[in-house]
Coordinates of C-alpha atoms in Angstrom, one line a residue:
Chain A
X1 CA -92.0 -22.0 63.9
X2 CA -90.7 -19.1 62.3
X3 CA -93.5 -16.5 60.0
X4 CA -91.1 -16.5 57.5
X5 CA -92.4 -20.0 55.5
X6 CA -91.8 -20.3 52.1
X7 CA -92.7 -23.7 50.7
X8 CA -90.2 -24.5 48.9
X9 CA -87.0 -22.5 48.6
X10 CA -84.4 -23.4 45.6
X11 CA -80.5 -23.3 46.6
X12 CA -78.4 -22.4 43.0
X13 CA -75.5 -23.2 44.1
X14 CA -74.5 -24.7 47.0
X15 CA -70.5 -23.5 48.1
X16 CA -70.1 -21.3 51.3
X17 CA -72.5 -19.7 50.8
X18 CA -75.3 -21.3 48.9
X19 CA -74.3 -24.5 52.0
X20 CA -74.8 -22.3 54.7
X21 CA -78.2 -21.4 53.3
X22 CA -79.7 -24.4 53.2
X23 CA -78.3 -24.8 57.4
X24 CA -80.0 -21.5 58.4
X25 CA -83.4 -22.2 56.6
X26 CA -83.5 -26.2 58.4
X27 CA -82.3 -25.4 61.4
X28 CA -84.9 -22.6 61.3
X29 CA -87.3 -24.2 59.2
X30 CA -87.7 -21.1 56.9
X31 CA -89.3 -23.5 53.6
X32 CA -91.2 -26.5 53.9
X33 CA -89.2 -27.5 50.5
X34 CA -84.4 -27.3 49.7
X35 CA -84.1 -27.5 46.2
X36 CA -80.5 -27.8 45.5
X37 CA -79.2 -27.5 41.6
X38 CA -75.2 -27.2 41.1
X39 CA -73.8 -27.8 37.8
X40 CA -70.9 -30.6 39.6
X41 CA -72.0 -34.3 40.1
X42 CA -69.7 -33.8 42.8
X43 CA -70.3 -31.7 44.9
X44 CA -73.9 -32.7 44.7
X45 CA -73.5 -35.8 46.4
X46 CA -71.8 -34.5 48.7
X47 CA -74.4 -31.7 49.5
X48 CA -76.5 -35.0 49.8
X49 CA -74.1 -37.1 51.4
X50 CA -74.3 -33.9 53.8
X51 CA -78.0 -34.0 54.0
X52 CA -78.8 -30.5 52.9
X53 CA -81.5 -30.1 50.7
X54 CA -84.5 -32.4 50.6
X55 CA -83.9 -33.1 46.7
X56 CA -80.9 -32.8 44.2
X57 CA -80.4 -31.8 40.7
X58 CA -77.6 -31.1 38.5
X59 CA -80.1 -29.3 36.5
X60 CA -80.7 -25.5 37.2
X61 CA -84.1 -26.0 35.9
X62 CA -85.9 -28.8 37.6
X63 CA -84.7 -27.2 41.5
X64 CA -86.1 -24.2 41.0
X65 CA -89.7 -25.4 39.3
X66 CA -92.6 -24.2 41.7
X67 CA -89.9 -22.9 44.0
X68 CA -91.4 -19.5 46.4
X69 CA -87.7 -18.4 47.0
X70 CA -84.2 -18.9 44.5
X71 CA -81.3 -17.9 45.7
X72 CA -77.7 -17.7 43.1
X73 CA -74.8 -18.2 45.0
X74 CA -72.4 -19.6 41.9
X75 CA -69.4 -16.7 40.3
X76 CA -71.2 -13.8 39.5
X77 CA -69.0 -14.4 36.2
X78 CA -72.0 -17.2 35.8
X79 CA -74.7 -15.6 36.9
X80 CA -76.6 -14.9 33.5
X81 CA -75.8 -18.4 32.0
X82 CA -78.0 -19.5 35.5
X83 CA -80.7 -17.2 34.5
X84 CA -80.8 -17.9 31.2
X85 CA -81.0 -21.6 32.6
X86 CA -84.0 -21.2 35.1
X87 CA -86.3 -19.0 33.3
X88 CA -88.7 -21.2 32.4
X89 CA -89.2 -23.5 34.7
X90 CA -89.5 -19.9 36.8
X91 CA -93.1 -19.8 38.7
X92 CA -95.1 -16.6 38.6
X93 CA -94.6 -14.3 41.4
X94 CA -91.8 -15.7 42.5
X95 CA -89.1 -14.1 44.3
X96 CA -85.5 -14.6 42.3
X97 CA -82.1 -13.2 44.4
X98 CA -78.2 -14.0 44.5
X99 CA -75.6 -13.8 46.8
X100 CA -73.4 -12.0 44.2
X101 CA -70.4 -9.5 45.1
X102 CA -70.9 -8.0 42.9
X103 CA -74.2 -7.1 41.8
X104 CA -74.7 -4.3 38.2
X105 CA -73.1 -7.0 36.6
X106 CA -75.2 -9.6 38.4
X107 CA -78.4 -7.5 36.6
X108 CA -76.7 -6.6 33.4
X109 CA -76.3 -11.0 33.4
X110 CA -79.5 -11.9 35.1
X111 CA -82.5 -8.8 34.2
X112 CA -83.2 -9.4 30.6
X113 CA -83.0 -13.1 31.4
X114 CA -86.3 -13.2 33.3
X115 CA -89.6 -12.9 33.2
X116 CA -91.2 -10.3 34.0
X117 CA -94.1 -12.4 36.1
X118 CA -90.8 -12.3 38.6
X119 CA -89.7 -10.7 41.1
X120 CA -85.3 -10.3 41.1
X121 CA -83.9 -9.1 44.0
X122 CA -80.2 -8.5 43.7
X123 CA -78.3 -9.0 46.6
X124 CA -74.8 -9.5 49.0
X125 CA -75.4 -10.8 52.2
X126 CA -71.5 -9.3 54.1
X127 CA -70.0 -12.6 55.4
X128 CA -67.8 -15.5 54.3
X129 CA -64.9 -17.6 54.9
X130 CA -61.7 -18.2 53.7
X131 CA -63.4 -21.6 53.2
X132 CA -65.6 -23.0 50.0
X133 CA -67.8 -25.7 48.8
X134 CA -70.2 -27.3 50.9
X135 CA -68.4 -28.9 54.1
X136 CA -67.6 -24.7 54.7
X137 CA -71.1 -23.8 55.5
X138 CA -72.7 -23.4 58.8
X139 CA -75.9 -21.8 59.9
X140 CA -74.4 -19.4 62.0
X141 CA -72.4 -17.5 59.5
X142 CA -75.5 -15.0 58.5
X143 CA -75.4 -13.8 62.3
X144 CA -75.0 -9.9 63.7
X145 CA -73.6 -10.0 59.6
X146 CA -75.0 -6.5 57.1
X147 CA -76.7 -9.0 53.9
X148 CA -77.7 -5.7 51.5
X149 CA -80.0 -5.3 49.5
X150 CA -79.9 -3.8 45.3
X151 CA -84.0 -3.0 44.7
X152 CA -84.7 -2.3 41.3
X153 CA -87.1 0.9 40.5
X154 CA -89.5 -1.0 39.4
X155 CA -89.0 -4.2 42.6
X156 CA -92.0 -4.2 44.5
X157 CA -92.7 -3.9 48.3
X158 CA -94.3 -6.8 49.2
X159 CA -91.6 -8.7 47.6
X160 CA -89.0 -7.0 49.4
X161 CA -90.1 -7.3 52.8
X162 CA -90.7 -10.8 52.0
X163 CA -87.2 -10.9 51.0
X164 CA -86.6 -8.9 54.0
X165 CA -87.9 -11.0 57.2
X166 CA -85.9 -14.2 55.0
X167 CA -82.8 -13.0 55.4
X168 CA -83.5 -11.0 58.9
X169 CA -84.4 -14.8 60.1
X170 CA -81.0 -15.8 58.3
X171 CA -79.6 -13.7 61.9
X172 CA -78.9 -11.0 58.8
X173 CA -78.5 -6.9 59.7
X174 CA -80.6 -5.8 56.4
X175 CA -79.1 -2.7 54.3
X176 CA -80.3 -1.3 50.9
X177 CA -78.8 1.0 48.3
X178 CA -77.7 0.8 44.1
X179 CA -76.1 -1.5 42.5
X180 CA -73.8 1.4 42.3
X181 CA -72.7 2.2 45.5
X182 CA -72.3 -1.0 46.7
X183 CA -69.9 -2.0 44.2
X184 CA -68.3 1.0 45.3
X185 CA -68.2 0.3 48.0
X186 CA -66.8 -3.2 48.6
X187 CA -64.7 -2.4 46.0
X188 CA -62.6 -1.0 48.7
X189 CA -64.4 -2.9 51.6
X190 CA -64.4 -5.9 50.2
X191 CA -61.8 -6.5 46.2
X192 CA -59.5 -4.0 47.1
X193 CA -57.4 -6.4 50.1
X194 CA -58.0 -9.3 48.6
X195 CA -56.4 -8.3 45.5
X196 CA -53.5 -6.2 47.6
X197 CA -53.4 -9.7 49.4
X198 CA -53.1 -11.4 46.9
X199 CA -50.7 -9.6 45.0
X200 CA -48.2 -8.9 48.4
X201 CA -48.0 -12.8 48.6
X202 CA -46.9 -13.3 44.7
X203 CA -45.4 -11.5 45.5
X204 CA -43.3 -12.8 48.6
X205 CA -43.1 -16.2 46.6
X206 CA -41.6 -14.6 43.3
X207 CA -37.5 -13.4 46.1
X208 CA -34.6 -15.1 44.8
X209 CA -32.7 -14.0 47.6
X210 CA -35.5 -14.6 50.8
X211 CA -37.0 -18.7 50.3
X212 CA -39.8 -19.2 51.1
X213 CA -39.6 -21.2 53.5
X214 CA -37.7 -18.4 55.4
X215 CA -41.9 -16.2 54.4
X216 CA -43.4 -19.2 55.7
X217 CA -41.3 -19.6 59.3
X218 CA -41.7 -15.5 59.9
X219 CA -44.4 -15.4 58.9
X220 CA -45.7 -14.5 62.7
X221 CA -44.6 -11.0 62.8
X222 CA -47.3 -9.6 59.9
X223 CA -47.3 -11.9 56.5
X224 CA -50.2 -14.0 57.3
X225 CA -52.5 -12.3 57.9
X226 CA -52.9 -11.4 54.2
X227 CA -52.2 -14.9 53.4
X228 CA -55.9 -15.9 54.8
X229 CA -57.4 -13.6 52.5
X230 CA -55.7 -14.8 49.7
X231 CA -56.3 -17.8 50.4
X232 CA -59.6 -17.5 49.1
X233 CA -61.5 -18.8 46.4
X234 CA -59.6 -18.8 42.4
X235 CA -62.7 -19.1 40.2
X236 CA -64.9 -16.7 42.8
X237 CA -62.1 -13.6 43.2
X238 CA -61.1 -13.8 39.5
X239 CA -65.2 -13.6 38.7
X240 CA -65.1 -10.4 40.7
X241 CA -62.2 -8.5 39.8
X242 CA -63.7 -9.0 35.9
X243 CA -66.9 -7.6 37.1
X244 CA -66.4 -5.1 39.4
X245 CA -63.3 -3.6 36.8
X246 CA -64.1 0.0 37.0
X247 CA -65.1 0.1 40.8
X248 CA -61.5 -1.6 41.6
X249 CA -59.7 1.1 38.7
X250 CA -60.7 3.4 41.0
X251 CA -59.4 1.9 43.8
X252 CA -56.1 0.6 43.4
X253 CA -54.8 4.2 41.7
X254 CA -56.3 5.9 44.4
X255 CA -54.0 3.0 47.1
X256 CA -51.3 3.6 44.6
X257 CA -51.5 7.0 44.6
X258 CA -51.3 6.7 49.1
X259 CA -48.4 4.3 48.5
X260 CA -46.3 5.9 46.7
X261 CA -46.7 9.0 48.6
X262 CA -45.7 6.7 51.5
X263 CA -42.3 5.4 50.4
X264 CA -41.4 8.7 49.3
X265 CA -41.7 9.2 53.2
X266 CA -40.4 6.2 54.1
X267 CA -37.5 7.6 51.7
X268 CA -37.0 11.6 52.9
X269 CA -37.4 10.3 56.0
X270 CA -40.4 12.1 57.1
X271 CA -41.2 10.7 60.4
X272 CA -43.7 13.3 61.0
X273 CA -45.6 12.1 58.4
X274 CA -45.6 8.6 58.9
X275 CA -46.2 8.7 62.7
X276 CA -49.5 11.1 61.1
X277 CA -50.9 8.0 59.3
X278 CA -50.1 5.3 61.5
X279 CA -51.4 6.7 63.9
X280 CA -55.4 7.3 62.6
X281 CA -55.4 4.4 61.2
X282 CA -56.3 2.8 64.9
X283 CA -59.3 4.4 65.4
X284 CA -60.8 1.9 62.8
X285 CA -60.3 -0.5 64.0
X286 CA -61.5 0.9 67.6
X287 CA -65.1 1.2 65.2
X288 CA -65.2 -1.5 63.5
X289 CA -64.7 -4.1 67.9
X290 CA -67.4 -1.3 68.6
X291 CA -70.0 -1.3 65.8
X292 CA -69.4 -5.6 66.9
X293 CA -67.8 -7.1 63.5
X294 CA -64.7 -7.6 64.8
X295 CA -63.2 -9.8 68.3
X296 CA -60.9 -7.6 70.1
X297 CA -59.1 -10.7 71.7
X298 CA -55.4 -10.1 70.5
X299 CA -54.1 -11.7 67.4
X300 CA -57.3 -12.1 66.1
X301 CA -57.8 -14.4 69.3
X302 CA -55.7 -16.9 67.6
X303 CA -53.4 -17.4 70.1
X304 CA -56.2 -19.2 72.2
X305 CA -57.2 -20.7 69.0
X306 CA -54.0 -23.5 70.1
X307 CA -51.0 -21.5 70.0
Chain B
X1 CA -36.1 -24.3 87.4
X2 CA -34.3 -24.5 84.6
X3 CA -30.2 -24.7 83.7
X4 CA -30.8 -21.1 81.9
X5 CA -30.0 -19.0 85.6
X6 CA -28.6 -14.9 85.4
X7 CA -28.2 -14.2 89.6
X8 CA -30.0 -10.9 87.8
X9 CA -31.7 -9.3 84.5
X10 CA -32.7 -6.3 83.1
X11 CA -35.5 -5.7 81.3
X12 CA -35.2 -1.6 78.7
X13 CA -37.9 -0.9 78.2
X14 CA -41.8 -2.2 79.5
X15 CA -44.0 -2.8 76.8
X16 CA -45.2 -5.9 75.2
X17 CA -41.7 -7.2 74.7
X18 CA -40.2 -6.3 77.3
X19 CA -43.5 -7.6 79.6
X20 CA -43.8 -10.1 77.7
X21 CA -40.3 -11.0 78.8
X22 CA -41.0 -10.2 82.3
X23 CA -43.9 -12.8 83.2
X24 CA -41.6 -15.8 81.3
X25 CA -38.4 -14.8 83.4
X26 CA -40.6 -15.0 86.6
X27 CA -42.6 -18.3 85.2
X28 CA -39.5 -20.4 84.7
X29 CA -37.3 -19.5 87.6
X30 CA -34.9 -17.5 84.7
X31 CA -33.3 -15.4 87.3
X32 CA -33.1 -14.0 91.3
X33 CA -33.6 -10.5 90.7
X34 CA -35.5 -8.6 87.7
X35 CA -34.7 -5.1 86.4
X36 CA -37.1 -3.5 84.6
X37 CA -36.0 0.3 83.3
X38 CA -38.6 2.7 81.2
X39 CA -38.3 6.7 80.7
X40 CA -41.6 6.8 81.5
X41 CA -42.9 8.0 85.2
X42 CA -46.0 6.1 84.5
X43 CA -46.3 3.5 82.6
X44 CA -43.2 2.6 85.9
X45 CA -45.8 3.2 87.9
X46 CA -48.7 0.7 85.5
X47 CA -44.7 -2.0 85.6
X48 CA -45.1 -1.9 89.1
X49 CA -48.6 -2.1 90.4
X50 CA -48.2 -5.6 87.9
X51 CA -45.7 -7.3 89.2
X52 CA -43.6 -7.7 87.1
X53 CA -40.2 -6.5 88.7
X54 CA -37.9 -7.0 91.7
X55 CA -37.0 -3.3 90.8
X56 CA -37.6 -0.7 88.9
X57 CA -35.7 2.5 87.9
X58 CA -36.6 5.5 84.6
X59 CA -33.0 5.4 85.0
X60 CA -31.1 3.0 82.5
X61 CA -28.0 2.9 84.0
X62 CA -29.4 2.0 87.5
X63 CA -30.9 -0.4 86.3
X64 CA -28.3 -2.8 84.0
X65 CA -25.7 -2.4 86.5
X66 CA -24.8 -6.0 88.3
X67 CA -26.7 -7.8 85.6
X68 CA -26.0 -10.1 84.1
X69 CA -28.0 -10.0 80.5
X70 CA -28.8 -6.7 78.7
X71 CA -32.5 -7.0 76.8
X72 CA -33.3 -3.8 74.8
X73 CA -37.1 -3.7 73.9
X74 CA -37.9 0.0 72.5
X75 CA -38.2 0.7 69.0
X76 CA -35.9 1.4 67.2
X77 CA -35.3 4.8 66.9
X78 CA -34.2 4.9 70.9
X79 CA -31.4 2.4 70.3
X80 CA -28.4 4.3 70.2
X81 CA -29.9 6.4 72.9
X82 CA -30.1 3.2 75.6
X83 CA -26.9 2.3 74.8
X84 CA -25.5 5.3 75.3
X85 CA -26.8 5.7 78.3
X86 CA -25.7 2.1 80.4
X87 CA -22.1 2.0 78.6
X88 CA -20.7 2.5 82.0
X89 CA -23.1 1.2 84.8
X90 CA -22.8 -2.7 82.1
X91 CA -20.6 -5.0 84.1
X92 CA -17.6 -6.8 82.3
X93 CA -19.3 -10.5 80.2
X94 CA -22.1 -9.1 80.5
X95 CA -24.9 -10.4 77.8
X96 CA -26.3 -7.4 75.8
X97 CA -29.0 -7.9 73.8
X98 CA -32.1 -6.6 72.3
X99 CA -35.6 -6.5 71.1
X100 CA -35.7 -4.8 67.0
X101 CA -37.9 -5.5 64.6
X102 CA -34.6 -4.3 62.3
X103 CA -30.7 -5.6 62.6
X104 CA -27.9 -3.1 59.9
X105 CA -29.6 0.0 62.1
X106 CA -29.6 -1.5 65.8
X107 CA -26.0 -2.7 65.5
X108 CA -24.6 0.5 64.3
X109 CA -26.5 2.7 67.0
X110 CA -25.4 0.2 69.9
X111 CA -21.8 -1.2 68.8
X112 CA -20.3 2.1 69.0
X113 CA -21.1 3.4 72.4
X114 CA -21.0 -0.5 74.0
X115 CA -17.1 -1.3 76.3
X116 CA -15.3 -4.5 74.8
X117 CA -15.5 -5.5 77.3
X118 CA -19.2 -7.3 77.2
X119 CA -20.5 -9.4 75.3
X120 CA -22.9 -8.7 72.6
X121 CA -26.0 -10.3 71.0
X122 CA -28.8 -8.2 68.4
X123 CA -31.4 -10.7 68.6
X124 CA -34.8 -10.3 67.3
X125 CA -38.1 -12.6 68.5
X126 CA -41.0 -12.9 65.6
X127 CA -43.7 -12.4 68.2
X128 CA -45.9 -9.9 68.7
X129 CA -49.8 -8.8 69.4
X130 CA -51.1 -5.5 68.1
X131 CA -51.3 -4.3 71.8
X132 CA -49.1 -3.0 73.1
X133 CA -47.9 -1.7 76.7
X134 CA -47.1 -3.5 79.5
X135 CA -50.7 -4.5 80.7
X136 CA -50.5 -6.4 76.7
X137 CA -48.0 -9.2 77.8
X138 CA -47.7 -12.8 78.7
X139 CA -45.6 -15.1 79.8
X140 CA -46.6 -17.3 76.6
X141 CA -45.6 -14.8 74.1
X142 CA -42.6 -16.9 72.7
X143 CA -43.3 -19.9 72.3
X144 CA -43.6 -21.7 68.9
X145 CA -42.2 -18.8 67.3
X146 CA -39.0 -18.0 66.3
X147 CA -36.2 -15.9 67.3
X148 CA -33.8 -14.5 65.2
X149 CA -30.0 -13.6 66.4
X150 CA -27.7 -11.8 64.8
X151 CA -24.1 -12.8 66.6
X152 CA -21.1 -10.2 65.3
X153 CA -18.3 -11.4 63.7
X154 CA -17.0 -11.2 67.0
X155 CA -19.4 -13.0 68.7
X156 CA -18.4 -15.6 71.8
X157 CA -19.5 -18.8 71.3
X158 CA -20.3 -19.3 75.1
X159 CA -22.3 -15.7 75.5
X160 CA -24.0 -16.8 72.0
X161 CA -24.8 -20.7 73.2
X162 CA -26.3 -19.3 76.9
X163 CA -28.8 -16.3 75.1
X164 CA -29.8 -19.0 72.6
X165 CA -30.7 -21.0 75.8
X166 CA -32.3 -18.4 77.2
X167 CA -34.8 -17.6 74.0
X168 CA -35.2 -21.0 74.2
X169 CA -36.4 -21.7 77.9
X170 CA -38.9 -18.8 76.4
X171 CA -40.6 -21.2 74.0
X172 CA -38.1 -19.9 71.2
X173 CA -36.9 -21.5 67.7
X174 CA -33.9 -20.2 67.4
X175 CA -32.4 -19.3 63.4
X176 CA -29.3 -17.4 63.0
X177 CA -28.6 -15.3 60.4
X178 CA -26.0 -11.5 59.3
X179 CA -27.8 -8.7 60.0
X180 CA -28.3 -7.7 56.4
X181 CA -30.3 -11.1 55.4
X182 CA -32.8 -10.4 58.4
X183 CA -33.8 -6.9 57.7
X184 CA -34.2 -8.2 54.2
X185 CA -36.6 -11.1 55.2
X186 CA -38.1 -8.6 58.2
X187 CA -38.6 -6.5 55.1
X188 CA -40.4 -8.5 53.4
X189 CA -42.9 -10.8 56.5
X190 CA -43.7 -8.2 58.5
X191 CA -42.5 -4.5 57.4
X192 CA -44.1 -4.5 54.5
X193 CA -47.5 -5.7 55.4
X194 CA -47.8 -3.7 57.9
X195 CA -47.1 -0.8 55.2
X196 CA -49.5 -1.7 53.3
X197 CA -52.0 -2.8 56.2
X198 CA -51.1 1.0 57.3
X199 CA -51.4 2.2 53.7
X200 CA -54.9 0.9 52.5
X201 CA -57.0 1.8 55.6
X202 CA -56.0 5.7 54.5
X203 CA -57.4 5.4 51.7
X204 CA -60.6 3.5 52.8
X205 CA -60.9 6.5 55.0
X206 CA -60.3 9.0 52.6
X207 CA -62.7 8.5 50.7
X208 CA -65.8 11.1 49.7
X209 CA -67.6 8.7 48.1
X210 CA -67.8 5.8 50.7
X211 CA -68.7 6.5 54.3
X212 CA -66.7 5.8 57.2
X213 CA -69.6 4.6 58.4
X214 CA -69.9 2.3 55.4
X215 CA -65.9 0.5 55.7
X216 CA -66.9 -0.6 59.5
X217 CA -70.4 -2.0 58.8
X218 CA -69.1 -4.3 55.8
X219 CA -64.9 -4.7 56.9
X220 CA -65.5 -8.4 58.2
X221 CA -66.1 -8.5 54.2
X222 CA -62.3 -8.1 53.8
X223 CA -60.7 -4.9 54.8
X224 CA -61.1 -5.6 59.3
X225 CA -58.1 -8.4 58.8
X226 CA -56.1 -5.1 57.8
X227 CA -57.1 -3.4 60.4
X228 CA -55.2 -5.6 63.3
X229 CA -52.1 -4.5 61.6
X230 CA -52.5 -1.4 61.5
X231 CA -53.6 -0.7 65.1
X232 CA -50.4 -1.2 66.0
X233 CA -47.9 1.4 67.7
X234 CA -47.1 4.1 65.7
X235 CA -43.9 4.8 67.1
X236 CA -42.8 1.5 66.5
X237 CA -44.0 1.4 63.6
X238 CA -42.1 4.6 62.5
X239 CA -38.9 3.5 63.6
X240 CA -39.0 0.8 61.3
X241 CA -39.7 2.8 58.6
X242 CA -36.9 5.1 58.0
X243 CA -33.9 2.8 60.4
X244 CA -34.8 -0.2 57.4
X245 CA -35.5 2.4 54.7
X246 CA -33.3 0.3 52.3
X247 CA -34.6 -3.2 52.2
X248 CA -38.4 -2.0 52.2
X249 CA -38.2 0.5 49.5
X250 CA -37.1 -2.9 47.4
X251 CA -40.1 -5.0 48.5
X252 CA -42.2 -1.7 47.9
X253 CA -41.0 -1.1 44.6
X254 CA -41.6 -5.0 44.2
X255 CA -44.9 -5.1 44.6
X256 CA -45.8 -1.7 42.8
X257 CA -44.2 -3.2 40.4
X258 CA -46.5 -6.7 41.0
X259 CA -49.6 -4.8 41.5
X260 CA -49.5 -2.6 38.1
X261 CA -49.7 -6.1 36.2
X262 CA -52.3 -6.7 38.0
X263 CA -53.9 -3.5 37.4
X264 CA -53.6 -4.2 34.3
X265 CA -55.2 -7.3 33.5
X266 CA -57.9 -6.7 35.5
X267 CA -58.2 -3.2 32.5
X268 CA -57.8 -6.1 29.7
X269 CA -60.5 -8.0 31.5
X270 CA -57.5 -10.8 31.5
X271 CA -59.0 -13.8 33.2
X272 CA -56.1 -16.2 33.5
X273 CA -53.9 -14.8 34.6
X274 CA -55.3 -13.4 37.7
X275 CA -56.2 -16.7 38.4
X276 CA -53.8 -18.2 37.5
X277 CA -52.4 -15.6 40.8
X278 CA -55.3 -15.8 43.0
X279 CA -54.2 -20.3 42.6
X280 CA -50.9 -20.7 43.7
X281 CA -51.5 -17.2 46.5
X282 CA -53.5 -20.4 48.2
X283 CA -50.8 -22.9 48.6
X284 CA -48.6 -21.0 51.1
X285 CA -51.3 -20.4 53.6
X286 CA -51.7 -24.0 53.9
X287 CA -47.4 -24.4 54.6
X288 CA -47.9 -21.3 57.1
X289 CA -50.2 -23.8 59.2
X290 CA -48.2 -26.7 58.2
X291 CA -46.3 -25.1 59.9
X292 CA -47.9 -24.1 62.4
X293 CA -47.4 -20.2 62.3
X294 CA -50.7 -19.7 62.0
X295 CA -54.1 -21.7 63.3
X296 CA -56.0 -23.1 60.0
X297 CA -59.7 -21.8 61.9
X298 CA -61.8 -20.1 59.8
X299 CA -62.5 -17.3 59.7
X300 CA -59.0 -16.7 62.4
X301 CA -61.6 -18.9 64.7
X302 CA -63.9 -15.5 65.5
X303 CA -66.8 -17.9 65.4
X304 CA -65.5 -19.1 68.1
X305 CA -64.2 -15.6 69.6
X306 CA -68.2 -15.2 70.0
X307 CA -69.5 -13.8 66.5

């Protein structure tokens, strides 16, 4: 049994992140009791069938009662309502954290609702797949992935250490930064890629002269790599766009500016500019593989997976 | 032994495509003799070490002498020079084809050079990985992938059938279309995705407020999916951009227009528009998986591959 031990952990939201947490908490024995809450009765019933927790509620306040650690894993637009629900039922000294993809907005929504006698430490595990719902989680989702914590100025060191130990026990590596910096970093590494992927898939499906069945048949030549991100949960990503607007608009501005320059190089046949860009982008992938954040199998290892 | 049988096949270029062809030709016994030509002495020496062929030359004309089938797999910008090299040495009745990612430009470069007594049938196997060079090929590269042929108005039916049988023996499914339509289809399914991927990786590496090491550490949240395409061969992709300019510029125009509309929805908080786009893009991925052009493992099956 791990040293990191909570009497009761409450998971608000039991999608990909919540259900992966439930599985790793159970596997690593990180809590005596796992309480699960989700608004959807259907999702809750599925969580129960999967035996993900020890108690189940559609009411968030019921789940957090007596909990030492509360982890909110819901679309970021719902954070404020969840904080409002749980505030009166929170135990003194409880740690409240979240797994949202934006941090400034989550803090603005949750902090004013939460009582001063709990430790609110916003967080974001950088892990996921394109699948959602309680069936999609797995206990190793966080292994070798970063979890970013964005403690507030008055966060107590002991509470922070305890939360860090929890994520470490889940397999994560920990980084801390300000919420503003988190939102800027994620805008480029995550939000912009998803937006671009959604956009190109939309552009392709709107063409008159190329059919959708042609796009599908010949997708192996590049297009399909974008469809993974563009298959992600629409509610989650709508909320991300609405709640990290400024950082996303800045990154979109830079991207479009660079794309205009690239388009100009194509129009005017500037082969040297094209070759230079296409060469320097190779190095980043090598670095990502070396950092253990990617597999080096060709074609994402798809060949081995049955092609 | 297969019914598809050539006395001698000449492979001009021995990179990912050429070396995969060499391997499948040998494995399926599709030719009695495989002749390999590449301009680079180093690459040729490596092909010899890998035992990819029966004869080796840095001179293209030597390789095509007496060949029944000549397959040109070089960056599309080099097609004209290759056609010029091989024209005087081609056997009467030989089939000459290519594997280039653009077709109108390849035809414009090669057709005027080739003698009337050979069958020139442009082609494009829709298969590849982000790796290049003779070591990167493998014999199953073409299995369950489409090969598009763009026969010219005067192409003889028997020659076309023979080339189709060859690709079928390699594992490919065959489609035929006009060169112009090919170039439009590929502009959206392949060329635009690569250009967008190169562009976003460039944008990310130019940021002042987010470090490259942050981009690398947190790339699992979306960015790394783009880096696979952006690690592709720079020479090949420079040539594609220069040789399919008009179709690429049309697709870039549409993409940018759609991105502006999306950017506007983000700026003005139009959640409904965002949700609608993010929902309809999901269906395409499902169709690609059902068409056997993608694996349905979460995260491209990366987890299984060692994460």
